[in-house]
Amino acid sequence: MDASLKELSKLEKLTAESSGKIKTASISDSLDALLATLQSAKANIDSIIEDSGNTLAQVVEVRKKDIDDRQKEIYSATAKLGKAIDKKFPANLPSYPDLFESDDSIAALERTIALHFLRTGQFDTAHTFLEESNADIPPELRTQFIELHRILKSLRNQDIGPALLWTRRHRAFLQARGSPLEFYLHRSQYIRLLLSSHLSNPLPAISYANAELRPFFHDHQVEFQRLLNCVIYLPLSRLQSSPYADLASPSMHLELEPLFAKEYSASLGMSRQVPLRVVGDIGGGGALAKIEKCRRVLRERKNEWSQRDELPIEISLPPENRYHSIFTCPVSKEQSTEHNPPMMISCGHVIAKDSLQKLAKSSGRVKCPYCPTESLSSAAIHVHF
């Protein structure tokens, strides 16, 4: 997109101000100047009757040349912008009819959009959308999202109080998930107290650690020891060049917001990422273009997309959008699916179910393709990643 934006920027400059090559005013200025000159010539027409025709003709010719030169430059910039866009988007975006025609699909789409606005903190937009659509979002859910962004704002302002209050109310839920959120909140507060204390008085920070961090000693023993040992490297200038320099990094506090948002969303039964944003990032990142190209190639070869829930091509995704481990069978080189799951043979090697069935003999025994072991195919175990 950089080339397209660059050409667009050039075009905006050309329509707003004079170019470096042709020292002329913008088109609107040239037209205004032409109109002013004609009005001036008309006012003086009585005093220059004999030359009026030539004067008007000369004025029009000069101004027309200015406008033509300016217009040619803009036409050239517009053509370059079009070429840059065509190069970036060589094919038209595909159209998929009948996607959101049923009442259920429309309701699901509107609910997704409304939840997107609420989860991203666009409450005024969400309120307007809910009034103009049929989406039904319970009032208590809206209140919970308002609470989420209120707490995130407090964390941004280095106030962990509201976040700690929420973690105490949901301590059982966080412990069941093995979440370190509450410990990280107390750790952040301890470090702030420690770095803001005077050289001779780190006692408030140490007292805070004994009161709030000690209950987490069993689960975070190494980290707890580092937090207390770093006191000997105070002040901050020494700490930043010590083995505990990471504790003085601002990133130690920045990770609290995404972690809290993740745990809060989990408590509502929602994913840590906003679904509509994930769809936009993946589709706009090239996945939609690759899928459409594959569909076109299959159509030209008179083939059909046989599996509704599977892709015939691999779509590269960033690590944050990989939600499931993928197993590729070492025999068939195909990715496992729900109907072709990975199976572990008695020797411990894993292959896909289809490969296992093809390797099995009529007696039901199968020889591992990677070691001499033979075993019954019925003894293979379905592996879940």
CSV table of C-alpha atoms in Angstrom, one decimal:
chain,number,residue,atom,x,y,z
A,1,MET,CA,0.0,0.0,0.0
A,2,ASP,CA,3.0,2.3,0.4
A,3,ALA,CA,3.2,3.0,-3.4
A,4,SER,CA,-0.5,3.8,-3.7
A,5,LEU,CA,-0.4,6.1,-0.7
A,6,LYS,CA,2.6,7.9,-2.1
A,7,GLU,CA,0.9,8.6,-5.4
A,8,LEU,CA,-2.3,9.7,-3.6
A,9,SER,CA,-0.2,12.1,-1.5
A,10,LYS,CA,1.3,13.6,-4.7
A,11,LEU,CA,-2.2,14.0,-6.2
A,12,GLU,CA,-3.5,15.8,-3.1
A,13,LYS,CA,-0.5,18.2,-3.2
A,14,LEU,CA,-1.1,18.9,-6.9
A,15,THR,CA,-4.7,19.8,-6.4
A,16,ALA,CA,-3.9,22.0,-3.4
A,17,GLU,CA,-0.8,23.9,-4.3
A,18,SER,CA,1.7,24.7,-7.1
A,19,SER,CA,4.0,22.0,-8.4
A,20,GLY,CA,7.7,22.1,-8.3
A,21,LYS,CA,8.0,21.7,-12.1
A,22,ILE,CA,5.3,24.1,-13.3
A,23,LYS,CA,5.0,27.3,-11.3
A,24,THR,CA,1.3,27.8,-11.5
A,25,ALA,CA,-1.6,28.2,-9.1
A,26,SER,CA,-4.0,25.5,-8.5
A,27,ILE,CA,-6.9,24.9,-10.9
A,28,SER,CA,-9.4,26.6,-8.7
A,29,ASP,CA,-7.1,29.6,-8.3
A,30,SER,CA,-6.5,29.7,-12.0
A,31,LEU,CA,-10.2,29.7,-12.8
A,32,ASP,CA,-10.8,32.4,-10.2
A,33,ALA,CA,-8.1,34.5,-11.7
A,34,LEU,CA,-9.6,34.1,-15.2
A,35,LEU,CA,-13.0,35.1,-14.0
A,36,ALA,CA,-11.6,38.2,-12.2
A,37,THR,CA,-9.7,39.2,-15.3
A,38,LEU,CA,-12.8,38.8,-17.5
A,39,GLN,CA,-14.8,40.9,-15.1
A,40,SER,CA,-12.1,43.6,-15.1
A,41,ALA,CA,-12.0,43.6,-18.9
A,42,LYS,CA,-15.7,43.9,-19.1
A,43,ALA,CA,-15.7,46.9,-16.7
A,44,ASN,CA,-13.1,48.6,-18.9
A,45,ILE,CA,-14.7,47.6,-22.2
A,46,ASP,CA,-15.9,51.1,-23.0
A,47,SER,CA,-12.4,52.5,-22.9
A,48,ILE,CA,-10.8,49.8,-25.0
A,49,ILE,CA,-13.5,49.1,-27.5
A,50,GLU,CA,-11.1,48.7,-30.4
A,51,ASP,CA,-8.8,46.3,-28.6
A,52,SER,CA,-11.4,44.6,-26.5
A,53,GLY,CA,-11.7,41.6,-28.7
A,54,ASN,CA,-7.9,41.0,-28.8
A,55,THR,CA,-7.6,41.7,-25.1
A,56,LEU,CA,-10.2,39.2,-24.1
A,57,ALA,CA,-8.8,36.7,-26.5
A,58,GLN,CA,-5.3,37.1,-25.1
A,59,VAL,CA,-6.6,36.8,-21.5
A,60,VAL,CA,-8.5,33.7,-22.2
A,61,GLU,CA,-5.6,32.1,-24.1
A,62,VAL,CA,-3.1,32.8,-21.3
A,63,ARG,CA,-5.4,31.5,-18.6
A,64,LYS,CA,-6.4,28.6,-20.6
A,65,LYS,CA,-2.8,27.6,-21.1
A,66,ASP,CA,-2.2,27.8,-17.4
A,67,ILE,CA,-5.2,25.6,-16.7
A,68,ASP,CA,-4.3,23.1,-19.4
A,69,ASP,CA,-0.7,22.7,-18.1
A,70,ARG,CA,-2.0,22.2,-14.6
A,71,GLN,CA,-4.6,19.7,-15.8
A,72,LYS,CA,-2.1,17.6,-17.7
A,73,GLU,CA,0.0,17.3,-14.5
A,74,ILE,CA,-3.0,16.2,-12.5
A,75,TYR,CA,-4.0,13.7,-15.2
A,76,SER,CA,-0.5,12.2,-15.1
A,77,ALA,CA,-0.6,11.9,-11.3
A,78,THR,CA,-4.1,10.3,-11.5
A,79,ALA,CA,-2.9,7.8,-14.0
A,80,LYS,CA,0.0,6.8,-11.8
A,81,LEU,CA,-2.3,6.4,-8.8
A,82,GLY,CA,-4.6,4.2,-10.9
A,83,LYS,CA,-1.6,2.0,-12.0
A,84,ALA,CA,-0.3,1.7,-8.4
A,85,ILE,CA,-3.8,0.6,-7.2
A,86,ASP,CA,-4.1,-1.9,-10.1
A,87,LYS,CA,-0.7,-3.3,-9.2
A,88,LYS,CA,-1.6,-3.7,-5.6
A,89,PHE,CA,-5.1,-5.1,-6.3
A,90,PRO,CA,-4.8,-7.0,-9.6
A,91,ALA,CA,-8.3,-8.5,-9.3
A,92,ASN,CA,-11.6,-7.2,-8.2
A,93,LEU,CA,-12.8,-8.3,-4.7
A,94,PRO,CA,-14.9,-11.4,-4.9
A,95,SER,CA,-18.6,-11.3,-4.3
A,96,TYR,CA,-20.4,-14.0,-2.3
A,97,PRO,CA,-24.2,-13.8,-2.6
A,98,ASP,CA,-26.7,-15.2,-0.1
A,99,LEU,CA,-24.3,-14.9,2.8
A,100,PHE,CA,-26.5,-12.7,5.1
A,101,GLU,CA,-30.0,-13.2,3.8
A,102,SER,CA,-31.6,-15.3,6.5
A,103,ASP,CA,-32.8,-13.8,9.7
A,104,ASP,CA,-30.4,-15.9,11.8
A,105,SER,CA,-27.4,-14.8,9.8
A,106,ILE,CA,-28.3,-11.1,9.9
A,107,ALA,CA,-28.9,-11.3,13.6
A,108,ALA,CA,-25.5,-13.0,14.1
A,109,LEU,CA,-23.8,-10.4,12.1
A,110,GLU,CA,-25.4,-7.5,13.9
A,111,ARG,CA,-24.6,-9.0,17.2
A,112,THR,CA,-21.0,-9.4,16.2
A,113,ILE,CA,-20.7,-5.8,15.1
A,114,ALA,CA,-22.4,-4.5,18.3
A,115,LEU,CA,-20.1,-6.6,20.5
A,116,HIS,CA,-17.1,-5.3,18.5
A,117,PHE,CA,-18.1,-1.7,19.3
A,118,LEU,CA,-18.6,-2.6,23.0
A,119,ARG,CA,-15.3,-4.5,23.3
A,120,THR,CA,-13.3,-1.8,21.7
A,121,GLY,CA,-14.8,0.9,23.9
A,122,GLN,CA,-16.8,2.7,21.2
A,123,PHE,CA,-19.9,3.0,23.5
A,124,ASP,CA,-21.6,5.9,21.7
A,125,THR,CA,-21.3,4.2,18.4
A,126,ALA,CA,-22.5,0.9,20.0
A,127,HIS,CA,-25.5,2.8,21.5
A,128,THR,CA,-26.5,4.2,18.1
A,129,PHE,CA,-26.0,0.9,16.3
A,130,LEU,CA,-28.2,-0.9,18.8
A,131,GLU,CA,-30.9,1.6,18.3
A,132,GLU,CA,-30.8,1.3,14.5
A,133,SER,CA,-30.5,-2.5,14.4
A,134,ASN,CA,-32.2,-5.6,15.7
A,135,ALA,CA,-29.2,-6.7,17.8
A,136,ASP,CA,-30.1,-7.8,21.3
A,137,ILE,CA,-27.3,-7.2,23.8
A,138,PRO,CA,-28.3,-7.6,27.5
A,139,PRO,CA,-27.8,-4.5,29.5
A,140,GLU,CA,-25.7,-6.3,32.1
A,141,LEU,CA,-23.2,-7.3,29.3
A,142,ARG,CA,-22.9,-3.6,28.2
A,143,THR,CA,-22.3,-2.7,31.9
A,144,GLN,CA,-19.5,-5.3,32.1
A,145,PHE,CA,-17.7,-3.9,29.0
A,146,ILE,CA,-18.0,-0.4,30.5
A,147,GLU,CA,-16.4,-1.7,33.7
A,148,LEU,CA,-13.6,-3.4,31.6
A,149,HIS,CA,-12.6,-0.1,29.9
A,150,ARG,CA,-12.9,1.8,33.2
A,151,ILE,CA,-10.4,-0.6,34.8
A,152,LEU,CA,-8.1,-0.5,31.7
A,153,LYS,CA,-8.1,3.3,31.9
A,154,SER,CA,-7.1,3.1,35.6
A,155,LEU,CA,-4.2,0.7,34.7
A,156,ARG,CA,-3.1,3.2,32.0
A,157,ASN,CA,-3.0,5.8,34.7
A,158,GLN,CA,-0.9,3.6,37.0
A,159,ASP,CA,-3.9,2.9,39.4
A,160,ILE,CA,-4.2,-0.8,40.1
A,161,GLY,CA,-6.9,-0.5,42.7
A,162,PRO,CA,-10.0,-1.3,40.5
A,163,ALA,CA,-8.1,-4.2,38.8
A,164,LEU,CA,-7.2,-5.7,42.2
A,165,LEU,CA,-10.7,-5.4,43.4
A,166,TRP,CA,-11.9,-7.3,40.3
A,167,THR,CA,-9.3,-10.0,40.8
A,168,ARG,CA,-10.2,-10.6,44.4
A,169,ARG,CA,-13.8,-11.1,43.4
A,170,HIS,CA,-12.8,-13.6,40.7
A,171,ARG,CA,-9.9,-15.2,42.5
A,172,ALA,CA,-11.3,-18.7,42.2
A,173,PHE,CA,-11.8,-18.3,38.5
A,174,LEU,CA,-8.2,-17.0,38.0
A,175,GLN,CA,-6.7,-19.8,40.1
A,176,ALA,CA,-8.6,-22.4,38.1
A,177,ARG,CA,-7.0,-20.9,35.0
A,178,GLY,CA,-3.6,-20.7,36.5
A,179,SER,CA,-3.6,-17.0,35.7
A,180,PRO,CA,-0.7,-14.8,37.2
A,181,LEU,CA,-2.8,-11.6,36.9
A,182,GLU,CA,-3.2,-10.8,40.6
A,183,PHE,CA,0.5,-11.5,41.2
A,184,TYR,CA,1.5,-9.3,38.3
A,185,LEU,CA,-0.6,-6.4,39.6
A,186,HIS,CA,1.0,-6.6,43.1
A,187,ARG,CA,4.4,-6.9,41.5
A,188,SER,CA,3.8,-3.8,39.5
A,189,GLN,CA,2.7,-1.8,42.6
A,190,TYR,CA,5.8,-3.1,44.5
A,191,ILE,CA,8.2,-2.0,41.8
A,192,ARG,CA,6.6,1.4,41.7
A,193,LEU,CA,6.9,1.8,45.5
A,194,LEU,CA,10.5,0.6,45.4
A,195,LEU,CA,11.6,2.9,42.6
A,196,SER,CA,9.9,5.9,44.1
A,197,SER,CA,11.3,5.3,47.6
A,198,HIS,CA,14.3,7.1,49.0
A,199,LEU,CA,17.7,5.4,49.2
A,200,SER,CA,17.4,5.0,53.0
A,201,ASN,CA,13.8,3.9,53.1
A,202,PRO,CA,12.8,1.0,50.9
A,203,LEU,CA,10.8,-0.3,53.9
A,204,PRO,CA,7.3,0.7,52.5
A,205,ALA,CA,7.9,-1.4,49.4
A,206,ILE,CA,9.3,-4.3,51.4
A,207,SER,CA,6.3,-4.2,53.8
A,208,TYR,CA,4.0,-4.2,50.8
A,209,ALA,CA,5.8,-7.3,49.4
A,210,ASN,CA,5.4,-9.1,52.7
A,211,ALA,CA,1.7,-8.3,52.9
A,212,GLU,CA,0.6,-8.8,49.3
A,213,LEU,CA,3.2,-10.9,47.5
A,214,ARG,CA,4.1,-13.5,50.1
A,215,PRO,CA,0.8,-15.4,49.5
A,216,PHE,CA,2.0,-16.1,46.0
A,217,PHE,CA,5.5,-17.4,47.1
A,218,HIS,CA,4.6,-21.0,46.4
A,219,ASP,CA,3.6,-20.4,42.8
A,220,HIS,CA,6.2,-17.7,42.0
A,221,GLN,CA,9.1,-18.6,44.2
A,222,VAL,CA,11.9,-17.5,41.8
A,223,GLU,CA,10.2,-14.3,40.9
A,224,PHE,CA,9.5,-13.5,44.5
A,225,GLN,CA,13.2,-13.9,45.4
A,226,ARG,CA,14.3,-11.6,42.5
A,227,LEU,CA,11.9,-8.9,43.6
A,228,LEU,CA,13.3,-8.8,47.1
A,229,ASN,CA,17.0,-9.3,46.1
A,230,CYS,CA,16.9,-6.4,43.7
A,231,VAL,CA,16.7,-4.0,46.7
A,232,ILE,CA,20.5,-4.3,47.2
A,233,TYR,CA,21.0,-2.7,43.7
A,234,LEU,CA,19.1,0.5,44.5
A,235,PRO,CA,19.0,3.4,43.4
A,236,LEU,CA,17.5,3.2,39.9
A,237,SER,CA,20.8,4.0,38.1
A,238,ARG,CA,22.5,0.9,39.6
A,239,LEU,CA,19.4,-1.3,39.2
A,240,GLN,CA,19.3,-0.5,35.4
A,241,SER,CA,22.9,-2.0,35.0
A,242,SER,CA,22.3,-4.9,37.3
A,243,PRO,CA,21.1,-8.5,36.7
A,244,TYR,CA,17.7,-7.2,37.7
A,245,ALA,CA,17.5,-4.5,35.0
A,246,ASP,CA,14.3,-6.0,33.5
A,247,LEU,CA,12.5,-5.1,36.7
A,248,ALA,CA,13.0,-1.4,36.0
A,249,SER,CA,11.7,-1.7,32.4
A,250,PRO,CA,8.4,0.2,31.6
A,251,SER,CA,7.3,-2.9,29.7
A,252,MET,CA,6.8,-4.6,33.1
A,253,HIS,CA,3.7,-2.4,33.6
A,254,LEU,CA,2.5,-2.3,30.0
A,255,GLU,CA,1.7,-6.0,29.9
A,256,LEU,CA,-1.0,-5.5,32.6
A,257,GLU,CA,-3.6,-4.1,30.2
A,258,PRO,CA,-3.7,-6.9,27.6
A,259,LEU,CA,-3.4,-9.5,30.3
A,260,PHE,CA,-6.4,-8.0,32.3
A,261,ALA,CA,-8.4,-7.7,29.1
A,262,LYS,CA,-7.7,-11.4,28.3
A,263,GLU,CA,-8.8,-12.6,31.7
A,264,TYR,CA,-11.9,-10.4,31.8
A,265,SER,CA,-13.0,-11.6,28.4
A,266,ALA,CA,-12.4,-15.2,29.5
A,267,SER,CA,-14.7,-14.6,32.5
A,268,LEU,CA,-17.4,-13.6,30.0
A,269,GLY,CA,-16.8,-16.7,27.9
A,270,MET,CA,-15.2,-14.7,25.1
A,271,SER,CA,-11.9,-15.0,23.2
A,272,ARG,CA,-9.0,-12.8,24.1
A,273,GLN,CA,-9.1,-11.3,20.6
A,274,VAL,CA,-11.9,-9.3,19.0
A,275,PRO,CA,-13.4,-11.6,16.3
A,276,LEU,CA,-14.3,-8.9,13.9
A,277,ARG,CA,-10.8,-7.5,14.1
A,278,VAL,CA,-9.3,-11.0,13.6
A,279,VAL,CA,-11.4,-11.5,10.5
A,280,GLY,CA,-10.3,-8.1,9.1
A,281,ASP,CA,-6.6,-8.7,9.8
A,282,ILE,CA,-6.6,-12.1,8.3
A,283,GLY,CA,-8.8,-11.3,5.3
A,284,GLY,CA,-7.1,-8.0,4.6
A,285,GLY,CA,-3.7,-9.6,5.1
A,286,GLY,CA,-4.0,-11.6,1.9
A,287,ALA,CA,-6.0,-14.6,2.9
A,288,LEU,CA,-9.1,-13.5,0.9
A,289,ALA,CA,-7.1,-12.9,-2.2
A,290,LYS,CA,-5.4,-16.3,-2.0
A,291,ILE,CA,-8.7,-18.1,-1.5
A,292,GLU,CA,-10.3,-16.3,-4.4
A,293,LYS,CA,-7.3,-17.1,-6.7
A,294,CYS,CA,-7.6,-20.8,-5.7
A,295,ARG,CA,-11.3,-20.8,-6.5
A,296,ARG,CA,-10.6,-19.2,-9.9
A,297,VAL,CA,-7.9,-21.8,-10.7
A,298,LEU,CA,-10.2,-24.7,-9.6
A,299,ARG,CA,-13.0,-23.2,-11.8
A,300,GLU,CA,-10.7,-23.0,-14.8
A,301,ARG,CA,-9.7,-26.6,-14.3
A,302,LYS,CA,-13.3,-27.6,-13.9
A,303,ASN,CA,-12.8,-28.8,-10.4
A,304,GLU,CA,-14.9,-28.1,-7.3
A,305,TRP,CA,-14.1,-27.2,-3.8
A,306,SER,CA,-15.0,-30.6,-2.3
A,307,GLN,CA,-14.6,-30.0,1.5
A,308,ARG,CA,-16.8,-27.2,2.9
A,309,ASP,CA,-14.8,-26.9,6.2
A,310,GLU,CA,-11.3,-27.3,4.7
A,311,LEU,CA,-9.0,-25.2,2.6
A,312,PRO,CA,-7.2,-26.7,-0.4
A,313,ILE,CA,-4.3,-24.3,0.1
A,314,GLU,CA,-2.2,-23.2,3.0
A,315,ILE,CA,-2.9,-19.8,4.4
A,316,SER,CA,0.0,-18.3,6.4
A,317,LEU,CA,-1.1,-16.7,9.6
A,318,PRO,CA,0.8,-14.7,12.2
A,319,PRO,CA,1.5,-16.5,15.5
A,320,GLU,CA,-1.2,-14.7,17.4
A,321,ASN,CA,-3.8,-16.0,15.1
A,322,ARG,CA,-2.8,-19.7,15.4
A,323,TYR,CA,-5.3,-21.2,17.8
A,324,HIS,CA,-4.7,-24.9,17.2
A,325,SER,CA,-1.7,-27.1,16.7
A,326,ILE,CA,-1.5,-28.6,13.2
A,327,PHE,CA,-0.3,-32.1,12.5
A,328,THR,CA,1.0,-33.0,9.1
A,329,CYS,CA,1.2,-36.8,8.4
A,330,PRO,CA,4.8,-37.7,7.6
A,331,VAL,CA,3.6,-40.4,5.2
A,332,SER,CA,0.9,-38.6,3.1
A,333,LYS,CA,2.2,-35.1,3.7
A,334,GLU,CA,-1.4,-34.0,4.4
A,335,GLN,CA,-2.7,-32.0,7.4
A,336,SER,CA,-4.9,-33.9,9.8
A,337,THR,CA,-8.6,-33.2,9.9
A,338,GLU,CA,-11.5,-34.2,12.1
A,339,HIS,CA,-12.2,-37.1,9.8
A,340,ASN,CA,-8.5,-37.9,9.3
A,341,PRO,CA,-7.0,-37.4,12.8
A,342,PRO,CA,-3.5,-38.3,14.0
A,343,MET,CA,-3.1,-41.8,15.3
A,344,MET,CA,-0.2,-43.0,17.5
A,345,ILE,CA,1.0,-46.6,16.9
A,346,SER,CA,2.2,-48.8,19.7
A,347,CYS,CA,5.9,-47.9,19.0
A,348,GLY,CA,5.1,-44.2,19.6
A,349,HIS,CA,5.2,-42.9,16.0
A,350,VAL,CA,2.2,-40.8,14.8
A,351,ILE,CA,0.7,-40.9,11.4
A,352,ALA,CA,-2.7,-39.9,10.0
A,353,LYS,CA,-5.7,-42.3,10.2
A,354,ASP,CA,-5.9,-42.7,6.4
A,355,SER,CA,-2.2,-43.6,6.2
A,356,LEU,CA,-2.7,-46.1,9.0
A,357,GLN,CA,-5.5,-47.8,7.1
A,358,LYS,CA,-3.6,-48.0,3.9
A,359,LEU,CA,-0.6,-49.5,5.6
A,360,ALA,CA,-2.7,-52.1,7.5
A,361,LYS,CA,-2.6,-55.6,6.1
A,362,SER,CA,-5.6,-57.9,5.8
A,363,SER,CA,-4.7,-59.4,9.1
A,364,GLY,CA,-5.1,-56.1,10.8
A,365,ARG,CA,-1.4,-55.7,11.6
A,366,VAL,CA,0.5,-52.6,10.5
A,367,LYS,CA,4.3,-52.1,10.2
A,368,CYS,CA,5.5,-48.7,11.3
A,369,PRO,CA,7.0,-46.8,8.3
A,370,TYR,CA,9.8,-45.5,10.6
A,371,CYS,CA,10.8,-48.5,12.7
A,372,PRO,CA,10.6,-52.3,12.4
A,373,THR,CA,7.8,-52.5,15.0
A,374,GLU,CA,4.6,-54.3,14.0
A,375,SER,CA,1.3,-53.9,15.9
A,376,LEU,CA,-2.4,-54.1,15.4
A,377,SER,CA,-4.0,-51.1,13.7
A,378,SER,CA,-6.9,-51.4,16.2
A,379,ALA,CA,-4.4,-50.6,19.0
A,380,ALA,CA,-3.5,-47.2,17.6
A,381,ILE,CA,-4.5,-44.3,19.8
A,382,HIS,CA,-6.2,-41.1,18.6
A,383,VAL,CA,-3.9,-38.2,19.5
A,384,HIS,CA,-5.3,-34.8,20.5
A,385,PHE,CA,-3.0,-31.8,20.2
